[in-house]
Amino acid sequence: MAATDGTTDAEQVENGKAADRPPPPPDHPGQEPEGAPSRREARRALAAAEGVSRENDRAAPGGPPDARAEDRPLERTDEPYEVKPPEIVRDYYPEIPPTAQDRYFVRDQLNPVPLFDGDPSRDQVIQGQVGDCGVVATIGAVAAHRPEAIRNAIEQIGEGTYEITLHEIAEATPGDPVARPAGRTRTFLVNDELPVRTDRSTRPPAGIDVESCGWPALMEKVIAAEDQTWDPPKKDDWDQAWTGWHKLSVDRDRAEAGLGPAPDEAPTGYNRLDIGSTAYERADLLTRLTGEEAEVRPIPGERQGEDALLGAFGNQLDAGKPVLVGTRNRRAATERLPDGIIAGHAYEVTKVENGRIHVRNPWGSDHPEPMTPETFWEYYRGYNPDGTRDGNYTTLK
């Protein structure tokens, strides 16, 4: 069956919305997808789930030395763009909570949140209420495999003020599935204000969790703000994607929640991220963060054999290159997926061991059990209208 939002399998959007995440503990932000016929029903079903599983299965950091960036800040090729607060309103997907801006890092003056807490790691990157699982999974994967790329991209230049530098790119497309660095960078001037939830007594961040350090939330904020710098053709492309594609899904969810349709104007900022991402957009983000070419590749299937699938992922991980995947949509409203496998959700492959594939949920919890190639093929590839199967993964080239 084709993706329920009208995309092809290759273009399926994963957006990790809150409905398919177990209810968060008090004052802890939640999330998951579009693709499930009713995310509100999924939320109610998961409300009965007990406990939260956590694990720390770090992939070996790495890559050969010549593939790694030098440990120094990126050289700027432009004047910094001063970021305005990215939009986060409740006019689109209804799971976005009410928010206000707050200098969350220094709320507790006696225990301010540091920019870094040791080397950047994937365990520091935990999705919040925004449905940007693909963005969060990609940031976490880069932190695991290219921690120096994260450090080099972010520089504190004053009290509560930072410069974050990303690589400009030529985007990946289905016709040319490689994202390439353009040889230029763009620097963003950003402050430490974050959107926090006003529906919680402790007012936690609405986006990426801020637990031990602030860099993940700042990186998400800058990625949300990138549309402030888009040129007219890119804005037009997004407007067309919104009116011809995404708005139908958002309006369906709003109708299920008893709400009127979303605005005709395409969402920006955090609301844009909340729409979700495709494998190609994750390739683009890998390249913007690392300055290396990233590629969308077909998942080896049954015809190539289990060894081809395990080898494709294992070889990339052994070379210190991230591997990102996404699950298919539910085939029917009543379909039950295995524990930890969320429909229409992005994951990072962290390890291949003993014939099993380990993946990390960007929620930082509810990770699926290590799975056989057969299980992976069933849930991490889409169904086409003719019954055939295909899917893609994203990695550095």
Coordinates of N, CA, C and O in Angstrom, one line a residue, residues 74 153 164-168 184-188 219 222-223 226 285 288-289:
L74 N 34.4 26.0 12.2 CA 34.3 26.2 10.7 C 34.6 27.6 10.4 O 34.2 28.6 11.1
A153 N 30.8 23.6 14.8 CA 29.8 24.4 14.2 C 29.2 25.4 15.2 O 28.6 26.4 14.7
I164 N 26.2 29.7 15.0 CA 26.2 28.3 14.5 C 26.3 28.3 13.0 O 25.6 29.0 12.3
T165 N 27.3 27.6 12.5 CA 27.7 27.6 11.1 C 27.4 26.3 10.5 O 27.8 25.2 11.0
L166 N 26.6 26.3 9.4 CA 26.2 25.1 8.6 C 26.7 25.2 7.2 O 26.9 26.4 6.7
H167 N 26.9 24.1 6.6 CA 27.4 24.1 5.2 C 26.2 24.3 4.2 O 25.2 23.8 4.4
E168 N 26.5 25.2 3.2 CA 25.5 25.3 2.2 C 25.7 24.1 1.2 O 26.8 23.5 1.1
R184 N 30.5 26.6 0.5 CA 30.3 27.8 1.3 C 29.6 27.4 2.6 O 29.1 26.3 2.7
T185 N 29.6 28.3 3.5 CA 28.9 28.1 4.8 C 27.9 29.3 5.0 O 28.0 30.3 4.4
R186 N 27.0 29.0 5.9 CA 26.1 30.1 6.4 C 26.1 30.1 7.9 O 25.9 29.0 8.5
T187 N 26.3 31.3 8.5 CA 26.4 31.4 9.9 C 25.2 32.1 10.5 O 24.7 33.1 9.9
F188 N 24.6 31.5 11.5 CA 23.4 32.0 12.2 C 23.8 32.6 13.6 O 24.5 31.9 14.3
M219 N 20.9 23.7 18.1 CA 21.0 23.2 16.7 C 19.6 23.0 16.1 O 19.3 23.4 15.0
V222 N 18.2 26.5 15.2 CA 18.8 27.0 13.9 C 18.2 26.3 12.7 O 17.9 27.0 11.7
I223 N 18.0 25.0 12.8 CA 17.4 24.3 11.7 C 16.0 24.8 11.4 O 15.5 24.9 10.3
E226 N 16.1 28.1 9.6 CA 16.7 28.2 8.2 C 15.7 28.8 7.2 O 16.2 29.4 6.2
L285 N 20.5 17.3 5.5 CA 20.9 17.7 6.8 C 22.2 17.1 7.2 O 23.1 17.8 7.8
R288 N 24.7 19.3 5.5 CA 24.8 20.7 6.1 C 25.6 20.6 7.5 O 26.3 21.5 7.8
L289 N 25.4 19.5 8.2 CA 26.1 19.4 9.5 C 27.6 19.0 9.3 O 28.4 19.4 10.1

